[in-house]
Coordinates of C-alpha atoms in Angstrom, one line a residue:
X1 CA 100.7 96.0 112.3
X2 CA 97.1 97.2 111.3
X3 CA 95.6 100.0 112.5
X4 CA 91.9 99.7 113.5
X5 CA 89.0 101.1 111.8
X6 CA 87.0 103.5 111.3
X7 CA 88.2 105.5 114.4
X8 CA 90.7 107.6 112.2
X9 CA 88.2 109.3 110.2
X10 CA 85.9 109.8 113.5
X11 CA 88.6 111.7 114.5
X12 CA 89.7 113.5 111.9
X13 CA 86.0 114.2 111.2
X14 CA 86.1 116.1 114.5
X15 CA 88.4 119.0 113.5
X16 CA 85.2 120.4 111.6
X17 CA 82.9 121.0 114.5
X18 CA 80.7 118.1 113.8
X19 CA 78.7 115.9 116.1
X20 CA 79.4 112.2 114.6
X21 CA 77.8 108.6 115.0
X22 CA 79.3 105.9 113.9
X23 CA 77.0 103.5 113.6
X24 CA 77.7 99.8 112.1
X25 CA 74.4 98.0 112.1
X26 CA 70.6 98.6 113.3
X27 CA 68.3 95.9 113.7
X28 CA 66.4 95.0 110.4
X29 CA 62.5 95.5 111.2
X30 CA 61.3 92.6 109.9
X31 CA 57.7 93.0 109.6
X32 CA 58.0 96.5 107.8
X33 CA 60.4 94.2 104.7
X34 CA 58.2 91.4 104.4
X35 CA 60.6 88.7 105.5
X36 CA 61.6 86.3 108.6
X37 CA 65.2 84.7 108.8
X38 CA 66.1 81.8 109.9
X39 CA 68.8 79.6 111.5
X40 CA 71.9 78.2 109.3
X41 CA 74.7 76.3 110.6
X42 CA 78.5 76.7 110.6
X43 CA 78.7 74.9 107.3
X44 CA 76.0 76.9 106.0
X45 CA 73.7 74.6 105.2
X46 CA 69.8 74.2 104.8
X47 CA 68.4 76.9 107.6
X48 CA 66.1 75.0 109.9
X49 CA 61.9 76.1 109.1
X50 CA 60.1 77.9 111.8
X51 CA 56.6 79.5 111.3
X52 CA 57.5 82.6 109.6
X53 CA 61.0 81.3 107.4
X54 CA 60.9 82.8 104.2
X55 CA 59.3 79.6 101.8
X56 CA 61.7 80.4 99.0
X57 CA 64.3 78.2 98.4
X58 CA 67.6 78.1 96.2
X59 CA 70.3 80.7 95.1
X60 CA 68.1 82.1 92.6
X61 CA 64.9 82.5 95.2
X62 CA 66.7 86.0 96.7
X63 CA 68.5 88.7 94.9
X64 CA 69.3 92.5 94.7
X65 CA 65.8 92.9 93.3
X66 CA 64.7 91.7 96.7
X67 CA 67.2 94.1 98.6
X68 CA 65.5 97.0 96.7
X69 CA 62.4 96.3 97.4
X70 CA 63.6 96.0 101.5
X71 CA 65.3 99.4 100.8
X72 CA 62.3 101.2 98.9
X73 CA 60.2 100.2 101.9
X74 CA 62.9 101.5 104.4
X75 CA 62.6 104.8 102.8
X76 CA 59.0 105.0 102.7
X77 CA 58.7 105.0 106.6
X78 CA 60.6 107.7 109.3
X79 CA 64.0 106.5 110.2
X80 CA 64.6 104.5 112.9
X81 CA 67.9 105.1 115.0
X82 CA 69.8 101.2 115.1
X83 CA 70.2 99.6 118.5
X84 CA 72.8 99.7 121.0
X85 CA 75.0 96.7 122.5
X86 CA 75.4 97.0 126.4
X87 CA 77.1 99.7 127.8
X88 CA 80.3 97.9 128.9
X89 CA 81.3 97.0 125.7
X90 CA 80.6 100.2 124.7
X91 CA 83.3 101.7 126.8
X92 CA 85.8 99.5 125.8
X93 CA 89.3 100.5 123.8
X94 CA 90.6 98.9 121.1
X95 CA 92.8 96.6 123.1
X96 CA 90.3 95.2 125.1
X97 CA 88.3 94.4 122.1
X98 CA 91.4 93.0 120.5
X99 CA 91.2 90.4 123.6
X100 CA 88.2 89.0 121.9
X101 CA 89.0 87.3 118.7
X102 CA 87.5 84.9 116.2
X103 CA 88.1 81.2 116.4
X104 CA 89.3 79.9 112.9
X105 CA 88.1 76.9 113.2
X106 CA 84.6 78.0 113.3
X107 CA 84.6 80.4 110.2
X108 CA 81.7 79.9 107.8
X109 CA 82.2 77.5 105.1
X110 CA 85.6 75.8 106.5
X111 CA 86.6 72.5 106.0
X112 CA 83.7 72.3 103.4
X113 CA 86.1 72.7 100.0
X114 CA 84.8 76.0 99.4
X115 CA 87.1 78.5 97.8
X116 CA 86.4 81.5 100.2
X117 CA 85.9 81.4 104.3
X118 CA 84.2 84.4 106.1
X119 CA 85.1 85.5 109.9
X120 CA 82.7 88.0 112.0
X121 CA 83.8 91.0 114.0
X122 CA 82.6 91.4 117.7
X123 CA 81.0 94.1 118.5
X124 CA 82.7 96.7 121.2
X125 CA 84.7 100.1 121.7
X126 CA 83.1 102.5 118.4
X127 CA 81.5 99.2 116.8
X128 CA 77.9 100.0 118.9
X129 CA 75.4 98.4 116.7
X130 CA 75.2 95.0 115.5
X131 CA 74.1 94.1 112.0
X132 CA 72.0 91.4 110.4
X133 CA 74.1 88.5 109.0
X134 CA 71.4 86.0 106.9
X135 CA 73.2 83.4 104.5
X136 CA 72.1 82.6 101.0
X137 CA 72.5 79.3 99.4
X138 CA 71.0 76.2 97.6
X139 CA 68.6 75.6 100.3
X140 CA 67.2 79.0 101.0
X141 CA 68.0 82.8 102.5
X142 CA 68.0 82.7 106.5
X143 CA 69.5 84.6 109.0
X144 CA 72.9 83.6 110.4
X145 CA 72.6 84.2 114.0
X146 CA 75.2 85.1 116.5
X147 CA 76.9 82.8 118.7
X148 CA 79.8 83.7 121.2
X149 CA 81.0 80.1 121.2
X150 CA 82.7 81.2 117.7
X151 CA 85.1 83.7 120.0
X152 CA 87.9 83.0 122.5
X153 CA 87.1 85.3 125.2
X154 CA 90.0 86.6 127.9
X155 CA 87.6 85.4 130.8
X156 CA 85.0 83.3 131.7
X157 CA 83.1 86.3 133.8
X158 CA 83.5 88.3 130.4
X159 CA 82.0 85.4 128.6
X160 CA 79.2 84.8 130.8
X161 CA 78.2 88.8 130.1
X162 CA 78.0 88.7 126.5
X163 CA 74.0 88.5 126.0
X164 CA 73.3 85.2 123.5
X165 CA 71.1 88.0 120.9
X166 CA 74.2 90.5 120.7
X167 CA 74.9 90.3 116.7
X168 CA 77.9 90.9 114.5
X169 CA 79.5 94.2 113.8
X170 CA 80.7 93.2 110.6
X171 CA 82.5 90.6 108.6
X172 CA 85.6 90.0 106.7
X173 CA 86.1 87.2 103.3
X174 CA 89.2 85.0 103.2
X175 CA 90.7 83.7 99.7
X176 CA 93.7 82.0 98.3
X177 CA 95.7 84.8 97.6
X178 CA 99.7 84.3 97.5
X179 CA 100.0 80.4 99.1
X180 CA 98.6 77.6 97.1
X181 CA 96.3 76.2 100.5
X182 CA 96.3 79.0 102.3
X183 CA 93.7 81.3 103.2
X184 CA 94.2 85.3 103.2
X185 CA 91.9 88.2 104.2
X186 CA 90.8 89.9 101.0
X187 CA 87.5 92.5 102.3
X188 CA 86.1 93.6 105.4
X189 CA 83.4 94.8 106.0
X190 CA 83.2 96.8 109.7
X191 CA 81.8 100.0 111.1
X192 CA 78.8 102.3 109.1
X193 CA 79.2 101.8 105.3
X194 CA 82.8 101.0 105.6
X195 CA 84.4 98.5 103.5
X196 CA 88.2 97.9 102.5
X197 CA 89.9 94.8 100.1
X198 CA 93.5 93.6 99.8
X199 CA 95.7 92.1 96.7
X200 CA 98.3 90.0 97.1
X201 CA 100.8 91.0 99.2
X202 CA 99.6 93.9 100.9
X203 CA 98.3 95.4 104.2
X204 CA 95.1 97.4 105.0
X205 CA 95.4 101.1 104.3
X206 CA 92.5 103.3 103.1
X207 CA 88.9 102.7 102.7
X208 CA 86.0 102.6 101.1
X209 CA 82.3 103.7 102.1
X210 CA 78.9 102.8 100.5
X211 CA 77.8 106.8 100.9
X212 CA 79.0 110.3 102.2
X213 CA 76.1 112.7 103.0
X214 CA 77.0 116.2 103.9
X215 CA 80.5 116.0 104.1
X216 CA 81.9 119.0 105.5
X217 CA 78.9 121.1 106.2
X218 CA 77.6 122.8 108.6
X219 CA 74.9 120.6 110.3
X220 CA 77.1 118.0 110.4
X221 CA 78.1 114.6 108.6
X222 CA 75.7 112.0 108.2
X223 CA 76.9 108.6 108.6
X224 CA 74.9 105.9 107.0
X225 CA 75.0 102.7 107.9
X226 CA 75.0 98.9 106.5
X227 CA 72.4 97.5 108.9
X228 CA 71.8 93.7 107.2
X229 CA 73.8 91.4 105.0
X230 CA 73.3 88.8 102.6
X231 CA 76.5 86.7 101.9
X232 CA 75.8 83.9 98.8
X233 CA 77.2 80.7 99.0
X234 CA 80.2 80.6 96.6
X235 CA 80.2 77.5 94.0
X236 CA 83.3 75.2 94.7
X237 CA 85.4 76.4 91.6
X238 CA 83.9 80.1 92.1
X239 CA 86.9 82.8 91.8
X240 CA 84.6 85.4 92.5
X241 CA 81.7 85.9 96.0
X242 CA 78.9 87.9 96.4
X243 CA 77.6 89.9 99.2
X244 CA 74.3 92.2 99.3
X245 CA 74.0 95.4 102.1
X246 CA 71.3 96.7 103.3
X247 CA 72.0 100.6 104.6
X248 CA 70.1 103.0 106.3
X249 CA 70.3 106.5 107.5
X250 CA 67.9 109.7 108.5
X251 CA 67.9 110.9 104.8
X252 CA 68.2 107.5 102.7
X253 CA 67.8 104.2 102.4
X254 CA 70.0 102.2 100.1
X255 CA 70.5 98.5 98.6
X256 CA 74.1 97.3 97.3
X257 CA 75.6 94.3 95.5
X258 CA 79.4 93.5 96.3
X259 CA 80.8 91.4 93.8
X260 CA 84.4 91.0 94.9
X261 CA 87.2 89.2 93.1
X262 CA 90.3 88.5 94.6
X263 CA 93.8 88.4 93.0
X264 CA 97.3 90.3 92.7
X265 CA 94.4 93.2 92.4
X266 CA 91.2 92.8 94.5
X267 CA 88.5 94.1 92.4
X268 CA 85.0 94.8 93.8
X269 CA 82.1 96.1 91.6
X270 CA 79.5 97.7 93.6
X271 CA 75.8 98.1 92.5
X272 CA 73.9 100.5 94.7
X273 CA 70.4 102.1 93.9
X274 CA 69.2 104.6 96.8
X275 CA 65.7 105.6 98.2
X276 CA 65.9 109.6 99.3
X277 CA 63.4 110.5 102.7
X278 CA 64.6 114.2 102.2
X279 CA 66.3 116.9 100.1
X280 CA 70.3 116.1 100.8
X281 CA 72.6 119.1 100.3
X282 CA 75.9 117.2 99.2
X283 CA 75.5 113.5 97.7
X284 CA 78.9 111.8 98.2
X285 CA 79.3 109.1 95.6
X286 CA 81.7 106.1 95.4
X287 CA 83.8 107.6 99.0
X288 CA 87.2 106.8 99.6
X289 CA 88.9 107.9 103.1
X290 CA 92.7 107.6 103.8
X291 CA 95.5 109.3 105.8
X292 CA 98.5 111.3 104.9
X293 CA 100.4 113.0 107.8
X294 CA 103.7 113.7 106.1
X295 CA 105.7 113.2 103.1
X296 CA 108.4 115.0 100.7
X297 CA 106.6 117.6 99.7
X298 CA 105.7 118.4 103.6
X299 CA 107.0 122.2 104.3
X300 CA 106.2 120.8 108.1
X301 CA 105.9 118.1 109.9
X302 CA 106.3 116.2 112.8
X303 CA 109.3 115.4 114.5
X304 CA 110.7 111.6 113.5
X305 CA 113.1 109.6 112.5
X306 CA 110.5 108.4 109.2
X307 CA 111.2 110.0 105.9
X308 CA 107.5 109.9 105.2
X309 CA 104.0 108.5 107.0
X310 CA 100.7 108.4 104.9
X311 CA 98.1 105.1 103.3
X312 CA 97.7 107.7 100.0
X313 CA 99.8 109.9 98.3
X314 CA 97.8 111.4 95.5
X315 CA 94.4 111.6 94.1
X316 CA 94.3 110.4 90.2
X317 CA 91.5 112.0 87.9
X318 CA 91.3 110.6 84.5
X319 CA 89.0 113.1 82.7
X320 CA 86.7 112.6 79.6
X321 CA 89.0 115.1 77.5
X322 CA 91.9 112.3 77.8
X323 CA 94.0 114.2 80.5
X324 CA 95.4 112.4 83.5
X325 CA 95.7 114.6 86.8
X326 CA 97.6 114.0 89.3
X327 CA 96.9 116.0 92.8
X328 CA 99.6 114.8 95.5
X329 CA 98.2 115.0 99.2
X330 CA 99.3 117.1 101.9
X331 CA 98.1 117.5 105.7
X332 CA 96.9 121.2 105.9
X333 CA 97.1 123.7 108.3
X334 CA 93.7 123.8 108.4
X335 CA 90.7 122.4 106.6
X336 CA 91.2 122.3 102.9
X337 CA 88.3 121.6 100.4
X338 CA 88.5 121.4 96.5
X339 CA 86.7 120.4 93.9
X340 CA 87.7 119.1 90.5
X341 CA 85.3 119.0 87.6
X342 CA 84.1 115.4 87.1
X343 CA 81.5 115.6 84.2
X344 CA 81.0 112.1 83.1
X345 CA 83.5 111.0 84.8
X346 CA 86.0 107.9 83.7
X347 CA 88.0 106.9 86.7
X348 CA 89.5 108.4 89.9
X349 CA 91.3 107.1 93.0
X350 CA 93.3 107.5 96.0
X351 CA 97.0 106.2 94.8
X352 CA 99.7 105.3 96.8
X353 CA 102.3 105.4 94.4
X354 CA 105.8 105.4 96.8
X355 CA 106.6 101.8 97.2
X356 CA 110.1 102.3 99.0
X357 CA 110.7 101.1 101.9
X358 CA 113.3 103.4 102.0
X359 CA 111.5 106.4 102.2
X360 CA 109.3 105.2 105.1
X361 CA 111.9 103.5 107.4
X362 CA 108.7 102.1 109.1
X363 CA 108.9 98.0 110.0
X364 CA 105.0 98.0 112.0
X365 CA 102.3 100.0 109.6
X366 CA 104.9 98.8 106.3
X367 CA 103.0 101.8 104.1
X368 CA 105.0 100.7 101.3
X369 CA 102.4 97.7 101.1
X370 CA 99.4 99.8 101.4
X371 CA 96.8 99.2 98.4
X372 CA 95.7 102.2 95.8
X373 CA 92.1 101.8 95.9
X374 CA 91.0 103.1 91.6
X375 CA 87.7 103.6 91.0
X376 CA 85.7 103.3 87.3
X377 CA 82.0 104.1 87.1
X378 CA 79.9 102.0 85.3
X379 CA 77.6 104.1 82.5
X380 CA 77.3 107.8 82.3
X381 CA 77.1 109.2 85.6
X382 CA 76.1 112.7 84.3
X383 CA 77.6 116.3 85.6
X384 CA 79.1 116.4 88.5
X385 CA 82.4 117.1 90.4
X386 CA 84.9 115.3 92.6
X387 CA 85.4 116.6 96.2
X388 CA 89.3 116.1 97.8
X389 CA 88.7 117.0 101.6
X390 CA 92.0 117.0 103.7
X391 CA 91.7 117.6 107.2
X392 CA 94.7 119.1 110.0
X393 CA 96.2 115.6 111.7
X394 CA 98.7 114.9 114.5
X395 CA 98.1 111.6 114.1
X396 CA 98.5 108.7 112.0
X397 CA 95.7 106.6 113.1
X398 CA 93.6 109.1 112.2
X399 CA 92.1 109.4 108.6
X400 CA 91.8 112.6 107.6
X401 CA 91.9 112.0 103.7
X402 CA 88.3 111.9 102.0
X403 CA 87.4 111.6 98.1
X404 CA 84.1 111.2 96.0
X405 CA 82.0 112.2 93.7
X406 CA 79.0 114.8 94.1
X407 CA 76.2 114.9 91.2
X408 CA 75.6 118.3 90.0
X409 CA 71.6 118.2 90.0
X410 CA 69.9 118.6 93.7
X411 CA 69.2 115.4 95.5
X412 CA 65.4 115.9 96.4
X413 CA 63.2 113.9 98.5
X414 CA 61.5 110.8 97.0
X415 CA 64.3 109.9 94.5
X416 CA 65.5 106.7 93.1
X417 CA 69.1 106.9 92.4
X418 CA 71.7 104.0 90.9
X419 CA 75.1 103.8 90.7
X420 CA 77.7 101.3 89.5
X421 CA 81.2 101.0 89.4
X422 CA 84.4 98.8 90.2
X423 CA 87.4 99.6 92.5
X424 CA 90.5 98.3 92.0
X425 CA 92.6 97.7 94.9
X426 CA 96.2 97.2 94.2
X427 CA 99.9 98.1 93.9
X428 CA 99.8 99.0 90.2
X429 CA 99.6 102.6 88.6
X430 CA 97.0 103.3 86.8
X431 CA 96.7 105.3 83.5
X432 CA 98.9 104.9 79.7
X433 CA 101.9 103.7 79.8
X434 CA 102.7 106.3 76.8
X435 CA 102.3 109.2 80.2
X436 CA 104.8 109.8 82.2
X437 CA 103.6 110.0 85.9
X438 CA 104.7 112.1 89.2
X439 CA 106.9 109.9 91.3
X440 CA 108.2 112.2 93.5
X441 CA 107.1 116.0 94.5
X442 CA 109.6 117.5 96.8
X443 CA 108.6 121.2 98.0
X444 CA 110.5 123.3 100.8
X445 CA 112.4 126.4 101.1
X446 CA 115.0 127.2 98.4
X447 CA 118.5 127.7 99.2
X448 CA 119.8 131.5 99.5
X449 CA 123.0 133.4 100.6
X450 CA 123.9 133.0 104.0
X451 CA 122.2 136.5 105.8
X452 CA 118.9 136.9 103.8
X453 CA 115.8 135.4 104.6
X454 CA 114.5 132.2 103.1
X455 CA 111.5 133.7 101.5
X456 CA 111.5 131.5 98.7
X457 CA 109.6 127.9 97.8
X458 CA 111.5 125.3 95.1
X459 CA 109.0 123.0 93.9
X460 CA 110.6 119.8 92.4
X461 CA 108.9 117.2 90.4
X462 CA 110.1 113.9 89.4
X463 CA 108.3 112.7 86.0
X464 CA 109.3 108.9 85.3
X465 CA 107.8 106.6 82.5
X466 CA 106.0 106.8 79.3
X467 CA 108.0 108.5 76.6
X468 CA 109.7 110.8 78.4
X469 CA 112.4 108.2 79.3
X470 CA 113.7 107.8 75.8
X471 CA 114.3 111.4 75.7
X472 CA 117.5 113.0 76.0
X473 CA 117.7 116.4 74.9
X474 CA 116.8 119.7 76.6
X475 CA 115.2 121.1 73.1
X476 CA 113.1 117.2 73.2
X477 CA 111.0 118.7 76.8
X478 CA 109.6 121.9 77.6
X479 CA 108.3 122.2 80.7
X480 CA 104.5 124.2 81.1
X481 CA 103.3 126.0 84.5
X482 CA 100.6 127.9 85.4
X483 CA 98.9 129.6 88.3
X484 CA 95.5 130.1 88.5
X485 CA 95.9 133.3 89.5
X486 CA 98.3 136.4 89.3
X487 CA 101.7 135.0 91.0
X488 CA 105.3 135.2 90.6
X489 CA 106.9 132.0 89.1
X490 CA 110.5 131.7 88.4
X491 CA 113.5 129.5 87.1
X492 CA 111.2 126.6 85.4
X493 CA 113.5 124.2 84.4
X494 CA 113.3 120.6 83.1
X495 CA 116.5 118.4 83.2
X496 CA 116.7 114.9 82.7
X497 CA 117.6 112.8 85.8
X498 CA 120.2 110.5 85.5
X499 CA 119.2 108.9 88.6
X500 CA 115.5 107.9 87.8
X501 CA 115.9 108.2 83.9
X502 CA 113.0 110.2 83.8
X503 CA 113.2 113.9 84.1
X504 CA 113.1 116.7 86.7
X505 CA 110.9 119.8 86.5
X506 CA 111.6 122.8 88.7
X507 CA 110.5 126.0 89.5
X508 CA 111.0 128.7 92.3
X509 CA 107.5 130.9 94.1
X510 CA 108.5 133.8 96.1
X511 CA 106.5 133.6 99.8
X512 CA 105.1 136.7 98.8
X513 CA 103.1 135.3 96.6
X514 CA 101.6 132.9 99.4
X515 CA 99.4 135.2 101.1
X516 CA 96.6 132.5 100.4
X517 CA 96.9 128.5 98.7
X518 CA 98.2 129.3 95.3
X519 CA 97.0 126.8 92.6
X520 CA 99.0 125.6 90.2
X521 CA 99.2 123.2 87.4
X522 CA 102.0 121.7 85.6
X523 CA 103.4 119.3 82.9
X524 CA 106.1 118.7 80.4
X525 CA 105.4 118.7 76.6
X526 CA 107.2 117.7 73.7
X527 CA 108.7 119.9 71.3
X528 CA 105.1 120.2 69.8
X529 CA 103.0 121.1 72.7
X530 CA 102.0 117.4 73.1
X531 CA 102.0 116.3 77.1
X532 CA 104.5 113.5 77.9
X533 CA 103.4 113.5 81.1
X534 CA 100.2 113.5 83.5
X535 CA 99.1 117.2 84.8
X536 CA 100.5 118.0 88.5
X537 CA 97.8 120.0 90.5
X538 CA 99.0 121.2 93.9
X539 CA 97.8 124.1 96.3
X540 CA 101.0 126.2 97.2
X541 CA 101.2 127.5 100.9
X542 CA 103.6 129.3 102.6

């Protein structure tokens, strides 16, 4: 099962007060860019001339350069709010849109010997706004209209309603991922900036975005939106496609390059230079949103029969000072913002580390086989910080797990800004090998004599890998805590754990000391001070 998208963080979004759009596409003004599209085929061959087609032909006739330009022109001129598709399909849910689907048979490139296929979403339900589809191949760049005879509609009379103009909300890129000959979804591409990739063997789970303006604040999130794409004709023995975005919102205008490259780990590099029309208070680079509603470090949670429910279980910050942190997830009580120092930057990811079925008991969402999505910026990105917002969820369909980075210097109007940088999406840890890493991070309240009050938290936390495993004795580990502020901490412990082979560190925090989130960081060093293992962050509550 696959949970649609992005309707989780719309409503997770809505716990802080905002007023939210979601938009997925406007229509591109083609007089203000410059350019007319024209008409391709299934196949995507040579688009047919009309009197304004664009006269340049070939691959090598339109690039990113030529994005830019349609961006840097976008910003120069007030924003325009993206159209609407009729109001019936607006008002549909998600299972009447899932009535609608995509006819294989009529995805681009198939049956032509090409390595990669693309499908196109329908627009409907949150997915308001169509986007700008255009093709670009040996013959030429033209648009790549919509046409309902690609869909299987539930109903003639629902057929016969669809206008002929309505657009695409979005697409998704099929490779050879697992089965020699067969076809798998590797990226989609659906709903504002949104974007998400698979590797082999895995389901959908969190996402990517192309920006994140004002996250959290008080006038509200801005959503910007892809509004045109460019998708290049792949070369028959190419192992790697390449897509360009056009996005848009009220205080920037942006051009993108997706170069994605499927395998056991999907790896997309993104390319993005931005046009600002105004000041922006909070820039949110390189966004990532997931969910996490429960798991065993949960002091609450909902009733069920499922050990644990989330997409992500930890943010990862690998620092320029070579330390590795590891921050596990939690759904708060209420809103919870931090920020991590992120000068210069060299990788940083939502993880989803627990890969036992086990310990999710869960046969439909499978979150065992969601992807960790690890991102690595291209160049020296300057001062800055990370932002990890988690938001208050009674529901798993709702993302409410956001993560990116925010450049120290004020965003002004007028500015040109680039960014690059790859994501990895995958089932494979990142960081040394030589590090231990957190598997497990069990907190609830610690066992105490029958009569008194349970007014005390046991944090455990399971360190497995790296070096640590071919160590035996207690003198060979010393385990390191500290709070960021004056707190009680007592009993720290490290055993080793037969069980895993790695070791266990413990630690007991008196409620009292709860009054607010208490901070804490911990690791396990070797008889010298050295760390064996990543740093745990985690925000203590009662």
């Amino acid at each position: 099962m696959i949970r649609h998208w992005p309707t989780g963080l719309l409503a997770g979004f809505l716990v802080l007060g905002t007023t939210l759009a979601i938009p997925a596409a406007a229509a591109e003004a083609s007089a203000a860019e410059g350019k007319a599209a024209k008409q391709t085929s299934d196949a995507g061959e040579a688009p047919k001339a009309d009197a304004t087609s664009d006269t340049r032909t070939g691959k090598d006739g339109f690039g990113y350069d030529d994005v830019v330009e349609r961006a840097k022109a976008r910003a120069g001129k007030p924003y325009s709010a993206p159209s609407q598709i009729p109001k019936f399909l607006q008002e549909f849910d998600f299972a009447q849109l899932d009535q609608i689907g995509y006819k294989r048979d009529r995805a681009l490139w198939h049956d032509t010997g090409l390595p990669f296929e693309s499908m196109f979403y329908h627009p409907g339900s949150y997915y308001t706004h169509p986007v700008k589809m255009h093709l670009v191949n040996d013959h030429g760049v033209g648009e790549f209209r919509f046409d309902k005879n690609r869909f299987q509609y539930p109903n003639p009379e629902l057929r016969d309603r669809i206008p002929e103009d309505l657009g695409y909300a979005g697409f998704k890129l099929l490779h050879e991922l697992e089965t020699e000959g067969k076809l798998d979804e590797i990226v989609s591409f659906l709903g504002a900036s949104y974007f998400r990739a698979l590797g082999a063997d895995e389901h959908y789970g969190l996402s990517a975005r192309g920006l994140a303006i004002n996250t959290g604040g008080e006038s509200g999130e801005e959503f910007p939106a892809f509004v045109s794409f460019w998708l290049v004709e792949p070369d028959k023995k190419a192992d790697t496609i390449t897509a360009y975005a056009l996005l848009d919102s009220p205080s920037a205008a942006g051009a993108y390059r997706f170069e994605i490259t499927p395998g056991e780990a999907t790896k997309t590099r993104v390319e993005a230079t931005l046009f600002t029309r105004k000041a922006i208070g909070k820039l949110g680079v390189a966004p990532l949103t997931s969910m996490f509603m429960w798991g065993e470090n949960s002091l609450t949670r909902l009733d069920d029969y499922r050990p644990e429910a989330h997409d992500s279980d930890g943010l990862l910050i690998s620092a320029p000072n070579g330390e590795w942190l590891w921050r596990p997830l939690r759904n708060p009580q209420k809103l919870s913002m931090n920020q991590f120092a992120a000068n210069n930057v060299r990788g940083f990811g939502l993880m989803q580390r627990d890969r036992d079925f086990d310990h999710y008991q869960d046969l439909d969402y499978q979150y065992e086989r969601r992807p960790s999505a690890w991102i690595t910026p291209e160049g020296d990105w300057g001062d800055g910080h990370l932002e990890l917002v988690q938001i208050p969820s009674d529901s798993e369909v709702n993302d409410n797990i956001a993560l990116y980075w925010v450049p120290k210097d004020p965003v002004e109007a007028g500015e040109r800004l680039h960014y690059a940088y790859n994501i990895n999406w995958s089932s494979q840890l990142a960081g040394p090998d030589s590090l231990a890493h957190a598997a497990a991070s069990r907190i609830g309240r610690a066992a105490v004599v029958p009569g008194q009050p349970r007014d005390t938290i046991r944090v455990a936390i399971e360190f497995v890998g790296g070096e640590l495993e071919n160590l035996t004795e207690a003198g060979d580990v010393q385990p390191r805590v500290n709070a960021m502020r004056d707190a009680t901490i007592n009993n720290i412990e490290a055993v080793r754990n037969p069980h895993t082979g790695g070791w266990r560190l413990t630690f007991l925090v008196p409620t009292e000391s709860l009054d607010s989130p208490l901070e804490l960081r911990a690791f396990l060093a070797d008889a010298n001070g050295g760390a064996l293992t990543q740093t745990w962050s985690y925000a203590l509550s009662p």
